Coordinates of C-alpha atoms in Angstrom, one line a residue:
M1 CA -13.5 10.9 -11.1
G2 CA -15.5 8.7 -8.7
V3 CA -15.8 9.9 -5.1
T4 CA -14.0 7.8 -2.6
R5 CA -14.0 7.6 1.2
R6 CA -11.7 10.5 1.6
V7 CA -11.0 11.7 5.1
F8 CA -14.0 13.8 6.0
L9 CA -13.0 16.1 8.7
R10 CA -10.2 15.0 11.0
A11 CA -10.9 15.5 14.6
A12 CA -9.0 13.9 17.4
V13 CA -10.9 11.2 19.1
A14 CA -11.4 11.9 22.8
A15 CA -12.4 9.3 25.3
S16 CA -15.3 11.6 26.4
A17 CA -16.6 12.3 23.0
V18 CA -19.6 10.0 23.1
G19 CA -20.5 10.8 26.7
T20 CA -20.6 14.6 26.1
A21 CA -22.6 14.2 22.9
G22 CA -25.7 13.2 24.8
A23 CA -27.7 10.0 25.0
T24 CA -28.4 7.6 22.2
E25 CA -31.3 8.2 19.7
A26 CA -34.9 7.8 20.9
V27 CA -35.3 4.5 19.1
L28 CA -36.1 1.5 21.1
A29 CA -33.6 -1.3 20.8
R30 CA -34.8 -4.9 20.6
P31 CA -35.5 -6.3 24.0
A32 CA -32.8 -8.3 25.7
S33 CA -34.6 -11.5 24.9
A34 CA -34.1 -10.9 21.2
A35 CA -30.4 -10.8 21.5
T36 CA -28.6 -13.6 19.7
T37 CA -25.2 -15.0 19.9
A38 CA -22.7 -14.0 17.2
S39 CA -22.9 -15.8 13.9
P40 CA -20.7 -18.9 13.6
P41 CA -17.4 -18.6 11.6
G42 CA -17.9 -18.2 7.9
D43 CA -16.3 -16.1 5.2
V44 CA -16.6 -12.8 7.2
V45 CA -17.2 -13.8 10.8
G46 CA -14.0 -15.0 12.4
K47 CA -12.0 -13.6 9.4
V48 CA -10.0 -10.7 8.2
T49 CA -11.5 -8.8 5.2
V50 CA -9.5 -6.3 3.2
G51 CA -11.1 -3.5 1.2
Y52 CA -9.9 -3.9 -2.4
Q53 CA -10.1 -0.8 -4.7
G54 CA -8.9 -2.4 -8.0
W55 CA -9.2 1.1 -9.6
F56 CA -5.8 1.8 -11.0
A57 CA -5.4 1.9 -14.8
C58 CA -2.7 3.2 -17.1
A59 CA -2.7 4.5 -20.7
G60 CA -2.2 1.6 -23.1
D61 CA -3.5 -1.2 -20.8
G62 CA -6.8 -1.7 -22.7
A63 CA -9.1 -0.6 -20.0
P64 CA -12.3 1.1 -21.2
V65 CA -11.7 4.1 -18.9
N66 CA -8.7 4.8 -21.2
G67 CA -6.4 6.8 -19.0
W68 CA -4.3 6.9 -15.8
W69 CA -7.2 6.1 -13.6
H70 CA -6.7 7.2 -10.0
W71 CA -2.9 7.5 -10.5
S72 CA -3.2 11.1 -11.7
Q73 CA -5.3 14.1 -11.1
D74 CA -5.6 14.6 -14.8
W75 CA -6.1 11.0 -16.1
G76 CA -5.2 12.1 -19.6
R77 CA -1.6 12.7 -18.7
P78 CA 0.9 10.4 -17.2
P79 CA 1.4 10.9 -13.4
S80 CA 4.2 13.1 -12.4
R81 CA 5.4 15.3 -9.6
T82 CA 2.9 18.0 -10.6
N83 CA 0.1 15.6 -11.7
T84 CA -0.3 13.0 -9.0
N85 CA -3.2 11.5 -7.0
I86 CA -1.3 9.2 -4.7
K87 CA 0.6 9.7 -1.4
C88 CA 3.2 7.0 -1.6
W89 CA 4.8 4.6 -4.1
P90 CA 4.0 0.9 -4.6
D91 CA 6.7 -1.8 -4.8
V92 CA 6.1 -3.2 -8.3
R93 CA 8.8 -5.9 -8.5
D94 CA 6.3 -8.7 -8.6
F95 CA 4.4 -7.4 -11.6
T96 CA 5.1 -8.6 -15.2
N97 CA 3.7 -5.4 -16.7
T98 CA 4.3 -1.8 -15.6
Y99 CA 3.7 1.4 -17.4
Q100 CA 6.2 4.3 -17.7
T101 CA 5.2 7.5 -15.9
S102 CA 6.7 11.0 -16.1
Y103 CA 8.3 10.9 -12.7
A104 CA 12.1 10.8 -12.5
S105 CA 13.8 7.4 -12.1
L106 CA 13.8 5.7 -8.7
G107 CA 16.6 6.3 -6.3
N108 CA 18.3 3.1 -7.5
G109 CA 18.1 4.2 -11.2
R110 CA 15.2 2.0 -12.2
P111 CA 12.4 3.5 -14.3
A112 CA 9.4 4.8 -12.5
G113 CA 6.7 2.4 -13.7
L114 CA 3.3 1.7 -12.2
F115 CA 0.9 -1.3 -12.3
S116 CA -2.5 -1.4 -13.9
S117 CA -5.3 -3.1 -12.0
Y118 CA -6.9 -3.9 -15.4
D119 CA -4.0 -6.4 -16.1
Q120 CA -5.2 -9.8 -14.8
Q121 CA -1.6 -10.6 -13.7
T122 CA -1.8 -7.6 -11.3
V123 CA -5.0 -8.8 -9.7
N124 CA -3.6 -12.4 -9.6
T125 CA -0.5 -11.1 -7.9
H126 CA -2.6 -9.2 -5.2
F127 CA -4.7 -12.3 -4.5
Q128 CA -1.6 -14.4 -4.4
W129 CA -0.3 -12.1 -1.7
M130 CA -3.5 -12.5 0.2
Q131 CA -3.0 -16.3 0.0
Q132 CA 0.6 -16.1 1.0
Y133 CA 0.0 -13.9 4.0
G134 CA -3.2 -15.5 5.4
I135 CA -5.7 -12.9 4.3
D136 CA -9.1 -14.5 4.0
T137 CA -11.5 -12.3 2.1
A138 CA -11.6 -9.2 -0.2
A139 CA -14.4 -6.7 -0.4
L140 CA -14.4 -5.3 -4.0
Q141 CA -15.4 -1.7 -3.9
R142 CA -18.1 -0.7 -6.4
F143 CA -19.0 2.8 -6.9
D144 CA -21.9 4.2 -9.1
P145 CA -21.5 1.9 -12.2
T146 CA -23.8 4.0 -14.4
G147 CA -21.2 6.6 -15.4
G148 CA -18.2 6.4 -17.6
E149 CA -16.2 4.2 -15.2
G150 CA -18.9 1.5 -15.3
P151 CA -17.5 -0.8 -18.0
T152 CA -14.1 -0.8 -16.3
R153 CA -15.6 -1.6 -13.0
D154 CA -17.7 -4.4 -14.5
A155 CA -14.5 -5.9 -16.0
M156 CA -12.7 -5.6 -12.6
A157 CA -15.5 -7.7 -10.9
Q158 CA -14.7 -10.5 -13.3
K159 CA -11.0 -10.2 -12.9
V160 CA -11.3 -10.3 -9.1
R161 CA -13.6 -13.3 -9.4
G162 CA -11.0 -15.2 -11.5
A163 CA -8.1 -14.3 -9.1
A164 CA -10.1 -15.3 -6.0
E165 CA -11.0 -18.7 -7.6
A166 CA -7.3 -19.3 -8.6
Y167 CA -5.8 -18.5 -5.2
G168 CA -8.5 -19.9 -2.9
R169 CA -9.6 -16.6 -1.5
K170 CA -13.1 -15.3 -1.0
F171 CA -14.6 -12.0 -2.3
Y172 CA -17.8 -10.1 -2.1
L173 CA -19.3 -6.8 -3.5
M174 CA -19.0 -3.7 -1.5
Y175 CA -21.2 -0.9 -2.8
D176 CA -20.0 2.6 -2.0
V177 CA -23.1 4.8 -2.5
S178 CA -21.2 8.1 -2.3
N179 CA -22.7 10.7 -4.7
W180 CA -24.9 8.0 -6.3
T181 CA -27.9 9.6 -8.1
N182 CA -31.0 7.4 -8.0
M183 CA -29.3 5.0 -5.6
Q184 CA -32.4 3.4 -4.2
S185 CA -33.5 1.9 -7.6
A186 CA -30.1 1.8 -9.4
I187 CA -28.4 -0.4 -6.8
K188 CA -31.1 -3.0 -7.1
T189 CA -30.9 -3.0 -10.9
D190 CA -27.1 -3.3 -10.8
W191 CA -27.3 -6.3 -8.4
T192 CA -30.1 -8.0 -10.3
N193 CA -28.8 -7.5 -13.8
K194 CA -25.0 -7.8 -13.2
M195 CA -23.4 -8.4 -9.9
S196 CA -25.6 -11.2 -8.5
A197 CA -24.3 -13.5 -11.2
H198 CA -20.9 -13.6 -9.3
T199 CA -22.5 -15.4 -6.4
A200 CA -22.4 -18.5 -8.5
S201 CA -18.6 -18.5 -8.0
P202 CA -17.3 -20.9 -5.3
A203 CA -15.1 -18.0 -4.3
Y204 CA -18.0 -15.7 -3.5
A205 CA -18.1 -15.1 0.2
R206 CA -21.0 -16.5 2.2
Q207 CA -22.0 -16.0 5.7
N208 CA -24.7 -18.1 7.5
G209 CA -25.2 -19.8 4.1
K210 CA -26.0 -16.4 2.4
P211 CA -24.1 -14.4 -0.2
V212 CA -22.4 -11.4 1.3
V213 CA -23.1 -7.9 0.2
C214 CA -21.9 -4.7 1.8
V215 CA -23.4 -1.2 1.4
W216 CA -21.1 1.6 2.5
G217 CA -22.4 5.1 3.1
F218 CA -25.8 5.0 4.8
G219 CA -26.3 7.6 7.6
F220 CA -23.2 9.7 6.9
N221 CA -24.0 13.3 7.7
D222 CA -22.5 15.0 4.7
D223 CA -23.7 16.2 1.2
N224 CA -22.3 13.0 -0.5
H225 CA -24.8 10.8 1.3
P226 CA -28.2 12.6 1.3
F227 CA -30.4 9.5 1.5
T228 CA -33.3 9.3 3.9
A229 CA -33.5 6.6 6.6
D230 CA -36.6 5.2 4.8
A231 CA -34.8 4.8 1.5
C232 CA -31.8 3.2 3.2
L233 CA -33.9 0.8 5.2
D234 CA -35.7 -0.2 1.9
V235 CA -32.4 -1.1 0.3
V236 CA -31.2 -3.1 3.3
N237 CA -34.4 -5.1 3.5
W238 CA -34.5 -5.6 -0.3
F239 CA -31.0 -7.2 -0.2
K240 CA -32.1 -9.3 2.7
N241 CA -35.1 -10.4 0.8
Q242 CA -32.8 -11.5 -2.0
G243 CA -31.3 -13.9 0.5
C244 CA -28.1 -11.9 1.2
Y245 CA -26.2 -11.4 4.3
V246 CA -25.9 -7.6 4.4
I247 CA -23.0 -5.6 6.0
G248 CA -23.3 -1.9 6.6
G249 CA -20.3 0.4 6.3
V250 CA -21.5 3.1 8.7
P251 CA -20.3 6.3 10.6
R252 CA -18.3 5.7 13.7
E253 CA -20.9 7.6 15.7
W254 CA -23.7 5.3 14.4
R255 CA -25.0 4.5 18.0
T256 CA -25.5 8.2 19.0
G257 CA -26.6 9.8 15.7
T258 CA -24.2 12.7 16.4
G259 CA -21.1 14.0 14.7
G260 CA -20.6 12.3 11.4
S261 CA -23.9 10.3 11.7
R262 CA -27.3 11.6 10.8
P263 CA -30.0 11.2 13.6
G264 CA -32.9 8.9 13.1
F265 CA -30.8 6.0 11.5
L266 CA -30.5 3.6 14.4
G267 CA -33.3 1.4 13.0
V268 CA -31.4 1.2 9.7
Y269 CA -28.2 0.2 11.4
H270 CA -29.9 -2.5 13.4
A271 CA -31.4 -3.9 10.2
F272 CA -28.0 -4.9 8.9
H273 CA -26.6 -8.4 9.7
M274 CA -23.2 -6.9 10.4
L275 CA -22.0 -3.3 11.1
S276 CA -18.5 -2.0 10.1
P277 CA -17.9 1.6 11.3
W278 CA -15.5 3.7 9.3
M279 CA -12.4 5.0 11.2
V280 CA -10.1 6.5 8.5
G281 CA -9.5 10.1 9.5
A282 CA -10.4 9.6 13.1
I283 CA -7.3 8.1 14.5
G284 CA -3.6 8.4 13.6
N285 CA -1.6 7.2 16.6
V286 CA -1.7 4.7 19.4
T287 CA -3.2 7.1 22.0
E288 CA -6.1 7.9 19.6
A289 CA -6.5 4.1 18.9
D290 CA -6.9 3.5 22.6
N291 CA -9.4 6.4 22.9
A292 CA -11.4 4.9 20.0
Y293 CA -11.5 1.5 21.8
T294 CA -13.0 3.1 24.8
T295 CA -15.3 5.6 23.0
Y296 CA -16.5 3.4 20.2
T297 CA -15.4 -0.3 20.1
V298 CA -16.5 -1.4 23.6
G299 CA -20.0 0.2 23.3
D300 CA -20.4 -0.9 19.7
Q301 CA -19.8 -4.5 20.5
A302 CA -22.2 -4.4 23.4
D303 CA -25.0 -2.8 21.3
C304 CA -24.4 -5.3 18.4
T305 CA -24.5 -8.2 20.8
A306 CA -27.8 -6.9 22.4
N307 CA -29.4 -6.6 19.0
G308 CA -28.2 -9.7 17.3
V309 CA -25.8 -7.9 14.9
D310 CA -22.3 -9.0 14.1
Y311 CA -19.5 -6.4 14.5
Q312 CA -16.6 -5.8 12.2
P313 CA -14.6 -2.8 13.1
C314 CA -12.0 -1.1 10.9
V315 CA -8.3 -1.4 11.3
L316 CA -5.9 0.8 9.3
P317 CA -2.2 0.7 8.8
G318 CA -1.9 4.6 8.8
D319 CA -1.1 7.2 6.2
V320 CA 2.6 6.9 5.2
S321 CA 2.7 10.5 4.1
A322 CA 1.5 11.7 7.6
R323 CA 4.1 9.5 9.3
Q324 CA 1.3 7.6 11.3
R325 CA 2.5 4.1 11.0
A326 CA 5.2 3.9 13.7
H327 CA 6.7 0.8 12.0
G328 CA 3.5 -1.2 12.7
D329 CA 2.8 -0.2 16.3
F330 CA -0.2 1.9 15.3
M331 CA -1.8 -0.9 13.3
W332 CA -1.0 -3.6 15.8
R333 CA -2.6 -1.6 18.7
Q334 CA -5.8 -1.6 16.7
F335 CA -5.6 -5.4 16.2
Y336 CA -5.1 -5.8 19.9
N337 CA -8.0 -3.5 20.9
T338 CA -10.4 -5.1 18.5
V339 CA -9.6 -8.7 19.4
R340 CA -9.8 -8.0 23.1
A341 CA -13.2 -6.5 22.6
G342 CA -14.4 -9.8 21.2
V343 CA -15.3 -8.7 17.7
Q344 CA -16.8 -11.0 15.1
G345 CA -14.5 -9.9 12.2
I346 CA -12.0 -7.2 11.2
Y347 CA -12.1 -5.0 8.1
I348 CA -8.7 -3.6 6.9
S349 CA -8.7 -0.2 5.2
M350 CA -7.4 -0.8 2.7
F351 CA -5.4 -3.3 0.6
D352 CA -4.4 -1.1 -2.3
E353 CA -5.4 2.4 -1.3
Y354 CA -2.2 4.3 -2.4
N355 CA -4.3 7.4 -2.9
E356 CA -4.8 7.8 0.9
G357 CA -1.5 6.2 1.8
N358 CA -3.4 3.5 3.8
Q359 CA -2.5 0.5 1.8
I360 CA -1.1 -2.8 3.2
A361 CA 0.0 -4.0 -0.3
K362 CA 3.7 -3.9 -0.9
T363 CA 5.2 -0.4 -0.7
A364 CA 8.5 1.2 -1.3
E365 CA 10.9 0.3 1.5
T366 CA 13.4 3.1 1.1
Q367 CA 14.2 6.1 -1.0
A368 CA 16.0 3.8 -3.4
W369 CA 12.5 2.6 -4.5
V370 CA 10.9 6.0 -4.8
P371 CA 11.1 8.5 -7.7
T372 CA 13.8 11.0 -6.8
D373 CA 11.6 14.0 -7.7
S374 CA 8.4 12.8 -6.0
G375 CA 8.8 13.8 -2.4
F376 CA 7.1 10.5 -1.3
L377 CA 8.1 8.9 1.9
A378 CA 9.0 5.2 2.1
L379 CA 8.2 2.7 4.8
D380 CA 11.4 3.6 6.7
E381 CA 10.3 7.2 7.2
D382 CA 10.7 7.0 11.0
G383 CA 14.2 5.6 10.8
T384 CA 13.1 1.9 11.2
A385 CA 13.7 -0.4 8.2
C386 CA 10.5 -2.1 7.0
S387 CA 10.4 -4.7 4.2
A388 CA 7.9 -4.0 1.4
D389 CA 5.6 -6.8 2.6
Y390 CA 5.6 -5.9 6.3
Y391 CA 2.1 -4.8 6.5
L392 CA 0.9 -7.8 4.7
R393 CA 2.8 -9.9 7.3
L394 CA 1.3 -7.8 10.1
T395 CA -2.2 -8.3 8.7
G396 CA -1.6 -12.1 8.7
D397 CA -0.5 -11.9 12.3
G398 CA -3.7 -10.0 13.2
A399 CA -5.8 -12.6 11.5
R400 CA -4.1 -15.4 13.5
M401 CA -4.8 -13.5 16.7
L402 CA -8.4 -13.0 15.8
K403 CA -8.7 -16.8 15.1
G404 CA -7.0 -17.7 18.4
Q405 CA -4.1 -19.2 16.6
I406 CA -1.7 -17.0 18.6
A407 CA -2.4 -15.5 22.0
L408 CA -3.8 -12.1 22.5
T409 CA -0.8 -9.8 22.8
A410 CA -0.1 -6.1 22.7
T411 CA 3.3 -6.7 21.3
R412 CA 3.8 -7.1 17.6
P413 CA 4.8 -10.8 16.9
T414 CA 6.7 -10.0 13.6
S415 CA 9.6 -7.6 13.2
P416 CA 9.6 -5.1 10.4
T417 CA 12.6 -7.0 8.8
V418 CA 14.4 -10.2 9.6
T419 CA 17.4 -8.8 11.2
T420 CA 19.5 -11.8 12.2
D421 CA 20.4 -15.1 10.6
P422 CA 18.4 -18.0 12.2
P423 CA 20.3 -21.2 13.2
P424 CA 21.0 -23.6 10.3
G425 CA 18.2 -25.9 9.6
T426 CA 15.5 -23.9 11.4
T427 CA 14.3 -21.7 8.5
N428 CA 11.2 -23.0 6.6
L429 CA 12.5 -22.6 3.1
A430 CA 9.0 -23.1 1.6
L431 CA 7.1 -20.4 3.6
H432 CA 5.3 -18.1 1.1
R433 CA 7.1 -19.7 -1.9
P434 CA 5.2 -20.4 -5.2
T435 CA 3.5 -23.8 -5.6
S436 CA 2.0 -26.0 -8.2
E437 CA -0.1 -29.1 -8.2
S438 CA -1.5 -32.0 -10.2
S439 CA -5.0 -30.9 -9.2
H440 CA -7.1 -29.4 -6.4
T441 CA -10.7 -29.6 -5.4
Q442 CA -13.0 -26.6 -4.7
G443 CA -10.9 -23.8 -3.2
Y444 CA -8.3 -26.0 -1.6
A445 CA -5.4 -24.9 -3.8
S446 CA -1.8 -25.7 -3.4
G447 CA -0.8 -22.2 -2.2
N448 CA -2.6 -23.1 1.1
A449 CA 0.3 -25.5 1.9
T450 CA 2.9 -22.7 2.1
D451 CA 0.8 -19.7 3.5
G452 CA 1.9 -20.4 7.1
D453 CA -1.7 -21.0 8.3
P454 CA -2.2 -24.6 9.5
N455 CA -6.0 -24.4 9.1
T456 CA -5.9 -23.9 5.3
Y457 CA -4.9 -26.9 3.2
W458 CA -4.4 -28.4 -0.3
E459 CA -6.6 -31.2 -1.3
S460 CA -6.3 -33.0 -4.6
A461 CA -9.0 -34.3 -6.9
N462 CA -10.7 -37.2 -5.2
N463 CA -10.4 -40.9 -6.2
A464 CA -7.6 -40.1 -8.7
F465 CA -4.2 -41.2 -7.2
P466 CA -1.4 -40.5 -7.8
Q467 CA -1.5 -36.7 -7.1
W468 CA 1.3 -34.3 -6.4
I469 CA 2.1 -30.9 -5.0
Q470 CA 5.4 -29.0 -5.3
V471 CA 7.1 -25.9 -4.1
D472 CA 9.7 -23.7 -5.8
L473 CA 12.3 -22.7 -3.3
G474 CA 13.5 -19.9 -5.6
A475 CA 17.1 -21.2 -6.0
A476 CA 19.0 -24.5 -5.6
T477 CA 19.6 -25.1 -2.0
G478 CA 20.4 -27.8 0.5
V479 CA 17.3 -29.8 1.6
R480 CA 17.3 -32.5 4.3
R481 CA 14.0 -32.5 6.2
L482 CA 10.3 -32.0 5.3
V483 CA 7.6 -31.4 7.9
L484 CA 4.0 -32.1 6.6
G485 CA 0.9 -31.0 8.5
L486 CA -2.8 -31.3 8.5
P487 CA -5.2 -28.9 10.3
P488 CA -4.8 -29.4 14.0
A489 CA -8.5 -29.6 14.8
A490 CA -9.7 -32.8 16.3
A491 CA -12.2 -33.2 13.5
W492 CA -9.3 -34.4 11.4
A493 CA -9.3 -38.0 12.4
T494 CA -6.0 -39.9 12.5
R495 CA -4.9 -41.0 9.0
T496 CA -1.9 -42.3 7.1
Q497 CA -0.9 -41.0 3.7
T498 CA 1.7 -42.6 1.5
V499 CA 4.1 -40.0 0.2
A500 CA 7.2 -40.0 -2.0
V501 CA 9.6 -37.0 -2.4
Q502 CA 11.2 -35.9 -5.7
G503 CA 13.5 -33.0 -6.5
S504 CA 14.5 -31.0 -9.5
T505 CA 16.9 -28.1 -10.2
D506 CA 15.0 -27.0 -13.4
G507 CA 11.3 -27.9 -12.7
S508 CA 11.1 -30.5 -15.4
A509 CA 13.4 -33.4 -14.7
F510 CA 12.7 -34.8 -11.3
A511 CA 14.8 -37.4 -9.4
Q512 CA 13.6 -39.5 -6.4
L513 CA 14.8 -38.2 -3.1
L514 CA 12.8 -40.5 -0.9
A515 CA 10.8 -43.7 -1.7
P516 CA 7.0 -43.9 -0.9
T517 CA 6.7 -43.7 2.9
G518 CA 3.7 -44.0 5.2
C519 CA 3.1 -40.7 7.1
T520 CA 0.8 -40.9 10.0
F521 CA -1.1 -37.8 11.1
D522 CA -2.6 -37.8 14.6
P523 CA -4.4 -34.7 16.0
A524 CA -3.4 -35.8 19.5
T525 CA 0.2 -35.2 18.6
G526 CA -0.2 -32.1 16.4
N527 CA -1.3 -33.7 13.1
T528 CA 2.2 -33.4 11.6
A529 CA 4.6 -35.9 10.1
T530 CA 8.4 -35.6 9.4
L531 CA 10.2 -36.9 6.4
T532 CA 14.0 -37.0 6.6
L533 CA 16.1 -37.6 3.5
P534 CA 19.1 -40.0 3.7
S535 CA 21.4 -37.0 3.2
T536 CA 21.3 -33.3 2.3
V537 CA 20.4 -32.8 -1.4
T538 CA 20.8 -29.6 -3.4
T539 CA 17.6 -29.0 -5.2
R540 CA 15.1 -26.1 -6.1
H541 CA 11.8 -27.8 -6.8
V542 CA 10.5 -30.1 -4.2
R543 CA 7.6 -32.4 -5.1
L544 CA 5.4 -34.7 -2.9
T545 CA 3.6 -37.5 -4.7
F546 CA 0.6 -39.0 -2.8
T547 CA -0.5 -42.5 -3.7
A548 CA -2.8 -43.4 -0.7
N549 CA -4.7 -41.9 2.2
S550 CA -6.5 -43.9 4.8
G551 CA -8.7 -41.0 5.8
W552 CA -9.9 -39.6 2.5
P553 CA -9.4 -40.6 -1.2
A554 CA -7.2 -37.6 -2.0
G555 CA -3.8 -36.0 -1.2
Q556 CA -4.1 -33.6 1.7
V557 CA -1.6 -31.2 3.3
S558 CA -2.1 -28.0 5.2
E559 CA 1.6 -27.1 5.8
L560 CA 4.5 -28.2 3.6
Q561 CA 7.7 -27.1 5.4
V562 CA 11.2 -27.6 3.9
F563 CA 14.4 -27.3 6.0
G564 CA 18.1 -27.6 5.2
G565 CA 20.8 -29.7 6.8

């Protein structure tokens, strides 16, 4: 079994921890004149990145690893109450394929099935969630690929690439060097012979024009990371010489060379383009999150700024099994602390880490969705009901706060569930609903129009009118009004698009609901346009057909909102 970033040794974070540990290492920092401003926004700077394991397999799924990879302690046997490697249960309702385990049925009587990351539909669903909830970038974890897990990990890189391309997300490789024999040479060989090929994808993340690579594990003071500072610096500089933007996943005490950080590594840390200190195991409640802000975050940001290094601290939702989440208060406090510190990006640990219970991906809401014999807690463990997608929604909120799209606030902007019915005609029926399209260019796919983010958008193929985009509302419902948007930035000059509206109850036979109409989008007034139907129409599939655009030879829309009567 590959070694993951398990909690090393949990110690409560005290505000005085760094001060009592002594001064920083005796390594001269760059003079103040060498300091540079933060890198401009790219695919990691100004963005939220999620760690993506993609390491769950099931017997019968065709994966080369051939077993219950990471679900069970003994991968040769189905997971069960006595053979488990996870801390909580995923919500699998969005997956077309699941695999029967040896757990008892769920509390609602459904069979206890699990997903396989090796199924492309699983990865597609995960990246569709990222698209729907405004998550920008995924860091695919890559452990030592020279062992028996290597072929499966190679295949997962291709699957992640395909999903990122399909759903307009970015991805990059994140090497975890834990327990990696011959790391210094093997990591270079793996990048040269295999992984660098993925940088040809339009979905591969770039920062400052360079493909992004992260190396996690340099400088950790434990037996799993025995590498010397010279060997680590050689690897960092090698990747930089390959033209890469290099991120370091480093110990939280990286500035002092104490505690979990080996002394003598400050030169290695400052050689990275971006630093991302690890916090899992260090904090578990709001008080500890605040102590970490004082002890680590503020000083880390100052050091990185002084040395021309971007800073990407870690935010975690908390371990469900340890009752750390406090229905989102713990995670939101970290978002608030990191954004108020002025960080360049945020790293979420993790998207799908059901092993440590730190996942943001959809999770069992109540005991009705948990195997009755498992002993697992659900998201309502503290008495507050939380929907399965709550931590995806919370992450999307954090991303908007990082980008300045919502104000800095210590109060969670989204409730764990929707608890009251909104006034009629005020609910956006299209939000996070599935979409389809006649075409799109580059990464500007149709899902961007229903993700709730006004800065992401759909753009059709150029010079090929007519073009269309449509949304599936999930069921036939009354529709009266549509609000279309373009990104609010002033760079989007005023333009008029000609748009017609069609509707369908079955997705195949469409009727015209509104004749072609000129819609003017002006950034001075919010860059939105409203289309009102003559009367309320019951329909499920709403299609917009674009036949002209005075600002660009393609159909363009960042937000497609649909409202009832």
